[in-house]
């Protein structure tokens, strides 16, 4: 690997929410090469490699073509209820996909940055530190935990970064919790929001900067990166109402049992940031500050 200047990072899953942020967040000195299963705008077919992580050959081909210093894996089956309905697919993408990436990276002597989730915990005693025992309560969390082991058991260098409740705005990406709530409330729709699910909302751009920064550090093992504030989903939406002067009466508090989602969620599964703060001192804005920017980006995109 080079000295950290003008290194090349292959970003797998570039068409997803985090993948897009990894490709376009302002960051100097790294050459970022996007790779996606289905390249689509803003990427042109010509400037985005085609990589399906479940297809080992496509992974090896991309790594040998680009010869990156690092690969960041932002590809995942990240729909929690979809994973519960189709655990086989979740396993193929999250576990077998990670295995394909780690083998290709090992063979090429390349580092792999892996993204995991607070859903590896059961949510009985959060927020959690890196060393706390894991115990996922749904198929998504189980496959992400197994993927962590695939990486941690391999001689390949590279960190596993757990994060939570990503928010921010990118055109064409699936709505996240914040954009869903904000768009619904702006349209005057009533929304039902759980009071008994707690985590730290995480600005996708801040996570992307952290992940790109890790490509220049010699960190191995698990590290948590999330927003600095720990709150319930209901509190997140109350903050959205305050920030944008929206009608809080449209927000109906419910329990997760009442909401009846397919996959159970860990109730209290935020992440402690002490290790990331101690080692890397990341610049983190408040939830409210980042909300304002997200709202502004949505407004500009709507024209
Ligand atoms: N979103 C959250 O709140 C959250 C919280 C904690 C952790 N995470 C983790 O953060 C990471 C990024 O999540 P995200 O929110 O950006 O998810 P996302 O928007 O759903 O993006 C996932 C990406 O993975 C791609 N993908 C799926 N199967 C693939 C395959 N077989 N080969 C190649 N690419 C494939 C998708 O491609 P297509 O567009 O072609 O489907 C999409 O680009 C994941 O590891 C997730 O577990 C997310």
Tab-separated table of C-alpha atoms and ligand atoms in Angstrom:
chain	number	residue	atom	x	y	z
A	1	UNK	CA	0.000	0.000	0.000
A	2	UNK	CA	1.090	3.574	-0.647
A	3	UNK	CA	1.737	6.385	1.820
A	4	UNK	CA	-1.856	7.585	1.899
A	5	UNK	CA	-1.641	10.137	-0.907
A	6	UNK	CA	-3.675	9.466	-4.026
A	7	UNK	CA	-4.485	5.934	-3.076
A	8	UNK	CA	-7.301	4.250	-4.954
A	9	UNK	CA	-10.465	3.037	-3.237
A	10	UNK	CA	-12.919	0.736	-4.979
A	11	UNK	CA	-16.423	1.471	-3.695
A	12	UNK	CA	-18.660	-1.583	-4.018
A	13	UNK	CA	-22.410	-0.945	-3.750
A	14	UNK	CA	-21.885	2.558	-5.150
A	15	UNK	CA	-25.543	2.938	-6.194
A	16	UNK	CA	-26.852	2.586	-2.625
A	17	UNK	CA	-27.389	5.361	-0.097
A	18	UNK	CA	-24.023	5.001	1.649
A	19	UNK	CA	-22.287	4.041	-1.609
A	20	UNK	CA	-23.411	7.294	-3.233
A	21	UNK	CA	-22.171	9.309	-0.251
A	22	UNK	CA	-18.814	7.495	-0.369
A	23	UNK	CA	-18.449	8.478	-4.019
A	24	UNK	CA	-19.507	12.113	-3.820
A	25	UNK	CA	-18.778	13.442	-0.322
A	26	UNK	CA	-15.989	16.061	-0.480
A	27	UNK	CA	-12.717	14.289	0.369
A	28	UNK	CA	-9.235	15.099	-0.880
A	29	UNK	CA	-6.469	12.800	-2.011
A	30	UNK	CA	-8.290	9.521	-2.636
A	31	UNK	CA	-9.085	8.259	-6.070
A	32	UNK	CA	-12.610	6.766	-5.775
A	33	UNK	CA	-13.781	4.155	-8.297
A	34	UNK	CA	-17.485	3.208	-8.168
A	35	UNK	CA	-18.740	-0.344	-8.692
A	36	UNK	CA	-22.399	-1.346	-8.633
A	37	UNK	CA	-24.617	-4.287	-9.436
A	38	UNK	CA	-26.890	-2.064	-11.535
A	39	UNK	CA	-25.111	1.181	-12.434
A	40	UNK	CA	-27.688	3.954	-12.709
A	41	UNK	CA	-27.672	7.780	-12.603
A	42	UNK	CA	-25.709	9.711	-11.542
A	43	UNK	CA	-23.252	7.027	-12.699
A	44	UNK	CA	-22.857	6.285	-16.370
A	45	UNK	CA	-22.352	2.674	-17.436
A	46	UNK	CA	-18.948	3.790	-18.693
A	47	UNK	CA	-17.647	5.144	-15.369
A	48	UNK	CA	-19.039	2.502	-13.028
A	49	UNK	CA	-17.759	-1.071	-12.890
A	50	UNK	CA	-20.316	-3.852	-12.694
A	51	UNK	CA	-19.935	-5.898	-9.520
A	52	UNK	CA	-22.431	-8.320	-8.038
A	53	UNK	CA	-20.917	-9.421	-4.731
A	54	UNK	CA	-22.627	-12.821	-4.991
A	55	UNK	CA	-20.687	-13.411	-8.232
A	56	UNK	CA	-17.093	-14.142	-7.161
A	57	UNK	CA	-15.759	-13.689	-10.676
A	58	UNK	CA	-17.148	-10.174	-11.010
A	59	UNK	CA	-15.511	-9.256	-7.695
A	60	UNK	CA	-12.094	-10.659	-8.681
A	61	UNK	CA	-12.350	-9.005	-12.113
A	62	UNK	CA	-13.002	-5.565	-10.577
A	63	UNK	CA	-10.198	-5.878	-8.032
A	64	UNK	CA	-7.667	-6.985	-10.644
A	65	UNK	CA	-8.773	-4.322	-13.113
A	66	UNK	CA	-8.683	-1.392	-10.657
A	67	UNK	CA	-5.821	-2.664	-8.449
A	68	UNK	CA	-7.089	-0.526	-5.557
A	69	UNK	CA	-5.303	0.058	-2.266
A	70	UNK	CA	-8.619	-0.401	-0.470
A	71	UNK	CA	-12.112	-1.720	-1.099
A	72	UNK	CA	-15.053	-0.307	0.856
A	73	UNK	CA	-18.070	-2.595	0.844
A	74	UNK	CA	-21.297	-0.579	0.907
A	75	UNK	CA	-23.276	-3.369	-0.805
A	76	UNK	CA	-25.748	-5.243	1.345
A	77	UNK	CA	-29.224	-6.611	1.559
A	78	UNK	CA	-30.139	-3.883	4.044
A	79	UNK	CA	-33.940	-4.101	4.072
A	80	UNK	CA	-34.612	-5.498	7.535
A	81	UNK	CA	-38.059	-6.896	6.711
A	82	UNK	CA	-36.892	-8.122	3.276
A	83	UNK	CA	-34.148	-10.114	5.039
A	84	UNK	CA	-36.710	-11.646	7.389
A	85	UNK	CA	-38.913	-12.665	4.447
A	86	UNK	CA	-35.977	-13.996	2.456
A	87	UNK	CA	-33.148	-15.068	4.771
A	88	UNK	CA	-31.535	-17.074	1.949
A	89	UNK	CA	-31.067	-13.924	-0.132
A	90	UNK	CA	-29.843	-12.004	2.934
A	91	UNK	CA	-27.247	-14.730	3.549
A	92	UNK	CA	-26.110	-14.820	-0.080
A	93	UNK	CA	-25.552	-11.060	-0.271
A	94	UNK	CA	-24.409	-10.225	3.258
A	95	UNK	CA	-22.365	-13.330	4.118
A	96	UNK	CA	-21.358	-14.994	0.807
A	97	UNK	CA	-20.861	-11.540	-0.760
A	98	UNK	CA	-18.504	-10.555	2.053
A	99	UNK	CA	-16.657	-13.871	1.660
A	100	UNK	CA	-16.167	-13.215	-2.068
A	101	UNK	CA	-14.823	-9.746	-1.322
A	102	UNK	CA	-12.472	-10.870	1.408
A	103	UNK	CA	-11.009	-13.650	-0.774
A	104	UNK	CA	-10.416	-11.249	-3.660
A	105	UNK	CA	-8.859	-8.689	-1.294
A	106	UNK	CA	-6.658	-11.290	0.416
A	107	UNK	CA	-5.352	-12.558	-2.919
A	108	UNK	CA	-4.605	-9.029	-4.112
A	109	UNK	CA	-3.154	-7.823	-0.769
A	110	UNK	CA	-5.827	-5.145	-0.524
A	111	UNK	CA	-7.572	-3.876	2.624
A	112	UNK	CA	-11.339	-4.220	2.983
A	113	UNK	CA	-13.522	-1.817	4.969
A	114	UNK	CA	-16.735	-3.580	6.023
A	115	UNK	CA	-19.912	-1.839	7.173
A	116	UNK	CA	-22.036	-3.488	9.849
A	117	UNK	CA	-24.924	-2.493	12.065
A	118	UNK	CA	-26.175	-1.889	15.595
A	119	UNK	CA	-28.676	-4.696	14.810
A	120	UNK	CA	-26.016	-7.243	15.814
A	121	UNK	CA	-27.186	-6.439	19.374
A	122	UNK	CA	-30.449	-7.520	20.992
A	123	UNK	CA	-31.224	-4.030	22.276
A	124	UNK	CA	-31.778	-4.974	25.895
A	125	UNK	CA	-28.993	-2.756	27.255
A	126	UNK	CA	-27.831	-0.209	24.673
A	127	UNK	CA	-26.035	1.932	23.825
A	128	UNK	CA	-23.287	-0.631	23.264
A	129	UNK	CA	-19.507	-0.621	23.185
A	130	UNK	CA	-17.505	-2.676	20.666
A	131	UNK	CA	-16.706	-5.299	23.302
A	132	UNK	CA	-20.311	-5.893	24.426
A	133	UNK	CA	-21.807	-9.300	23.624
A	134	UNK	CA	-23.798	-9.537	20.392
A	135	UNK	CA	-27.134	-11.325	20.055
A	136	UNK	CA	-29.089	-10.368	16.926
A	137	UNK	CA	-32.865	-10.697	17.020
A	138	UNK	CA	-33.585	-10.811	13.283
A	139	UNK	CA	-32.249	-12.332	10.049
A	140	UNK	CA	-30.634	-9.070	8.930
A	141	UNK	CA	-28.658	-8.788	12.177
A	142	UNK	CA	-27.665	-12.462	12.084
A	143	UNK	CA	-26.286	-12.223	8.544
A	144	UNK	CA	-24.434	-8.995	9.313
A	145	UNK	CA	-22.876	-10.599	12.405
A	146	UNK	CA	-21.822	-13.632	10.386
A	147	UNK	CA	-20.296	-11.291	7.807
A	148	UNK	CA	-18.323	-9.601	10.602
A	149	UNK	CA	-16.857	-13.002	11.568
A	150	UNK	CA	-15.911	-13.731	7.959
A	151	UNK	CA	-13.832	-10.543	7.968
A	152	UNK	CA	-12.432	-10.761	11.481
A	153	UNK	CA	-11.377	-14.414	11.032
A	154	UNK	CA	-9.474	-13.626	7.842
A	155	UNK	CA	-5.847	-12.477	7.626
A	156	UNK	CA	-7.021	-9.602	5.393
A	157	UNK	CA	-6.414	-6.251	7.045
A	158	UNK	CA	-9.289	-3.894	7.481
A	159	UNK	CA	-11.878	-2.657	9.932
A	160	UNK	CA	-15.512	-3.573	10.574
A	161	UNK	CA	-17.506	-0.394	11.225
A	162	UNK	CA	-20.879	-0.703	12.946
A	163	UNK	CA	-23.310	2.112	12.397
A	164	UNK	CA	-27.026	2.927	12.933
A	165	UNK	CA	-30.065	4.687	11.373
A	166	UNK	CA	-28.469	6.430	8.410
A	167	UNK	CA	-30.015	9.684	7.231
A	168	UNK	CA	-29.256	12.397	4.704
A	169	UNK	CA	-30.376	12.968	1.151
A	170	UNK	CA	-29.383	11.585	-2.247
A	171	UNK	CA	-31.704	11.773	-5.273
A	172	UNK	CA	-32.906	8.388	-6.461
A	173	UNK	CA	-32.014	6.494	-3.270
A	174	UNK	CA	-34.638	4.663	-1.246
A	175	UNK	CA	-36.133	6.896	1.474
A	176	UNK	CA	-34.490	6.657	4.885
A	177	UNK	CA	-36.266	7.166	8.199
A	178	UNK	CA	-35.652	10.929	8.247
A	179	UNK	CA	-36.575	11.651	4.605
A	180	UNK	CA	-39.671	9.430	4.907
A	181	UNK	CA	-40.855	11.278	8.034
A	182	UNK	CA	-40.027	14.712	6.652
A	183	UNK	CA	-41.671	14.100	3.254
A	184	UNK	CA	-44.803	12.641	4.865
A	185	UNK	CA	-45.151	15.510	7.342
A	186	UNK	CA	-44.536	18.141	4.654
A	187	UNK	CA	-47.447	16.546	2.723
A	188	UNK	CA	-49.610	16.781	5.844
A	189	UNK	CA	-49.793	13.000	6.256
A	190	UNK	CA	-50.226	11.355	9.631
A	191	UNK	CA	-47.383	8.998	10.521
A	192	UNK	CA	-47.118	6.301	13.180
A	193	UNK	CA	-43.736	6.282	14.898
A	194	UNK	CA	-42.386	3.915	17.527
A	195	UNK	CA	-41.529	5.187	20.988
A	196	UNK	CA	-39.683	2.041	22.088
A	197	UNK	CA	-36.873	1.822	19.538
A	198	UNK	CA	-33.750	3.795	20.426
A	199	UNK	CA	-30.534	4.403	18.493
A	200	UNK	CA	-28.212	7.171	17.318
A	201	UNK	CA	-29.246	8.749	13.998
A	202	UNK	CA	-26.139	8.909	11.815
A	203	UNK	CA	-25.433	11.433	9.090
A	204	UNK	CA	-24.474	9.419	5.993
A	205	UNK	CA	-21.925	12.032	4.877
A	206	UNK	CA	-20.150	11.958	8.251
A	207	UNK	CA	-20.035	8.151	8.080
A	208	UNK	CA	-18.656	8.294	4.524
A	209	UNK	CA	-15.865	10.684	5.584
A	210	UNK	CA	-15.034	8.403	8.506
A	211	UNK	CA	-14.870	5.308	6.279
A	212	UNK	CA	-12.684	7.042	3.694
A	213	UNK	CA	-10.440	8.260	6.514
A	214	UNK	CA	-10.012	4.701	7.777
A	215	UNK	CA	-8.351	3.827	4.474
A	216	UNK	CA	-5.419	5.908	5.669
A	217	UNK	CA	-5.169	4.427	9.149
A	218	UNK	CA	-3.911	1.101	10.351
A	219	UNK	CA	-6.989	0.098	12.317
A	220	UNK	CA	-8.174	-3.525	12.422
A	221	UNK	CA	-11.126	-4.986	14.273
A	222	UNK	CA	-14.542	-3.616	15.183
A	223	UNK	CA	-15.256	0.075	15.694
A	224	UNK	CA	-18.534	1.947	16.201
A	225	UNK	CA	-19.385	5.076	14.266
A	226	UNK	CA	-22.756	6.802	14.683
A	227	UNK	CA	-24.281	10.187	15.450
A	228	UNK	CA	-23.531	11.695	18.871
A	229	UNK	CA	-27.146	11.681	20.145
A	230	UNK	CA	-29.070	8.667	21.375
A	231	UNK	CA	-32.872	8.896	21.177
A	232	UNK	CA	-36.084	7.099	20.275
A	233	UNK	CA	-37.503	7.138	16.746
A	234	UNK	CA	-40.377	9.196	18.173
A	235	UNK	CA	-37.931	11.784	19.545
A	236	UNK	CA	-36.181	11.919	16.140
A	237	UNK	CA	-39.485	12.861	14.509
A	238	UNK	CA	-40.330	15.387	17.231
A	239	UNK	CA	-36.967	17.027	16.470
A	240	UNK	CA	-37.861	17.045	12.754
A	241	UNK	CA	-41.145	18.811	13.607
A	242	UNK	CA	-39.323	21.418	15.689
A	243	UNK	CA	-36.589	21.952	13.110
A	244	UNK	CA	-39.011	22.517	10.189
A	245	UNK	CA	-41.919	23.964	12.147
A	246	UNK	CA	-44.213	21.054	11.263
A	247	UNK	CA	-47.394	19.909	12.955
A	248	UNK	CA	-46.364	17.468	15.714
A	249	UNK	CA	-50.008	16.341	16.020
A	250	UNK	CA	-49.481	14.410	12.773
A	251	UNK	CA	-47.078	12.116	14.634
A	252	UNK	CA	-48.865	9.232	16.329
A	253	UNK	CA	-46.749	7.475	18.981
A	254	UNK	CA	-47.017	3.671	18.832
A	255	UNK	CA	-45.144	0.716	20.259
A	256	UNK	CA	-43.291	-1.631	17.928
A	257	UNK	CA	-45.786	-4.324	18.871
A	258	UNK	CA	-48.601	-2.046	17.598
A	259	UNK	CA	-46.646	-1.264	14.420
A	260	UNK	CA	-46.353	-4.986	13.688
A	261	UNK	CA	-43.245	-4.943	11.485
A	262	UNK	CA	-42.261	-8.303	10.018
A	263	UNK	CA	-38.818	-8.478	11.645
A	264	UNK	CA	-38.416	-7.794	15.361
A	265	UNK	CA	-36.189	-4.798	16.091
A	266	UNK	CA	-33.744	-4.440	18.994
A	267	UNK	CA	-35.396	-1.855	21.258
A	268	UNK	CA	-32.410	-0.090	22.756
A	269	UNK	CA	-29.493	-0.626	20.393
A	270	UNK	CA	-27.518	2.563	20.049
A	271	UNK	CA	-23.748	2.610	19.755
A	272	UNK	CA	-21.116	4.087	22.064
A	273	UNK	CA	-18.548	6.182	20.235
A	274	UNK	CA	-15.760	6.306	22.830
A	275	UNK	CA	-13.275	4.287	20.761
A	276	UNK	CA	-13.834	6.292	17.564
A	277	UNK	CA	-13.565	9.542	19.524
A	278	UNK	CA	-10.392	8.437	21.297
A	279	UNK	CA	-8.626	7.196	18.157
A	280	UNK	CA	-9.916	9.488	15.439
A	281	UNK	CA	-11.772	12.413	17.054
A	282	UNK	CA	-14.309	12.672	14.193
A	283	UNK	CA	-16.043	16.004	13.606
A	284	UNK	CA	-19.725	15.348	14.356
A	285	UNK	CA	-22.482	17.885	13.939
A	286	UNK	CA	-25.664	17.753	16.007
A	287	UNK	CA	-28.736	15.933	14.697
A	288	UNK	CA	-30.575	19.278	14.352
A	289	UNK	CA	-27.763	20.858	12.362
A	290	UNK	CA	-27.597	17.920	9.942
A	291	UNK	CA	-31.400	17.834	9.696
A	292	UNK	CA	-31.408	21.422	8.429
A	293	UNK	CA	-28.944	20.493	5.696
A	294	UNK	CA	-30.933	17.380	4.732
A	295	UNK	CA	-34.115	19.481	4.471
A	296	UNK	CA	-32.318	22.054	2.337
A	297	UNK	CA	-30.952	19.362	-0.008
A	298	UNK	CA	-34.453	17.889	-0.385
A	299	UNK	CA	-35.868	21.354	-1.108
A	300	UNK	CA	-33.231	22.059	-3.770
A	301	UNK	CA	-33.768	18.631	-5.396
A	302	UNK	CA	-37.547	19.215	-5.516
A	303	UNK	CA	-36.805	22.424	-7.499
B	1	LIG	N1	-29.447	2.365	6.227
B	1	LIG	C1	-29.257	2.239	7.522
B	1	LIG	O1	-29.957	2.849	8.347
B	1	LIG	C2	-28.131	1.370	8.027
B	1	LIG	C3	-27.951	1.228	9.420
B	1	LIG	C4	-26.895	0.435	9.871
B	1	LIG	C5	-26.046	-0.181	8.966
B	1	LIG	N2	-26.257	-0.040	7.638
B	1	LIG	C6	-25.336	-0.710	6.710
B	1	LIG	O2	-24.791	0.264	5.831
B	1	LIG	C7	-24.492	-0.336	4.572
B	1	LIG	C8	-25.106	0.479	3.443
B	1	LIG	O3	-26.518	0.488	3.593
B	1	LIG	P1	-27.449	1.455	2.724
B	1	LIG	O4	-28.424	2.078	3.652
B	1	LIG	O5	-26.604	2.315	1.841
B	1	LIG	O6	-28.242	0.384	1.855
B	1	LIG	P2	-28.945	0.567	0.429
B	1	LIG	O7	-29.254	1.989	0.139
B	1	LIG	O8	-30.052	-0.436	0.390
B	1	LIG	O9	-27.808	0.125	-0.578
B	1	LIG	C9	-27.390	-1.185	-0.669
B	1	LIG	C10	-26.609	-1.334	-1.943
B	1	LIG	O10	-26.200	-2.700	-2.036
B	1	LIG	C11	-26.381	-3.091	-3.364
B	1	LIG	N3	-26.490	-4.533	-3.491
B	1	LIG	C12	-27.455	-5.365	-3.019
B	1	LIG	N4	-27.190	-6.622	-3.392
B	1	LIG	C13	-26.039	-6.570	-4.110
B	1	LIG	C14	-25.246	-7.535	-4.768
B	1	LIG	N5	-25.590	-8.826	-4.801
B	1	LIG	N6	-24.111	-7.137	-5.396
B	1	LIG	C15	-23.759	-5.832	-5.410
B	1	LIG	N7	-24.473	-4.870	-4.822
B	1	LIG	C16	-25.597	-5.239	-4.184
B	1	LIG	C17	-27.645	-2.392	-3.822
B	1	LIG	O11	-27.665	-2.401	-5.225
B	1	LIG	P3	-29.027	-2.195	-6.048
B	1	LIG	O12	-29.235	-0.725	-6.024
B	1	LIG	O13	-28.686	-2.753	-7.378
B	1	LIG	O14	-30.088	-2.960	-5.345
B	1	LIG	C18	-27.418	-1.022	-3.210
B	1	LIG	O15	-26.611	-0.249	-4.057
B	1	LIG	C19	-24.998	-1.773	4.668
B	1	LIG	O16	-23.925	-2.600	5.023
B	1	LIG	C20	-26.001	-1.730	5.810
B	1	LIG	O17	-26.124	-2.988	6.436
B	1	LIG	C21	-27.268	0.725	7.137
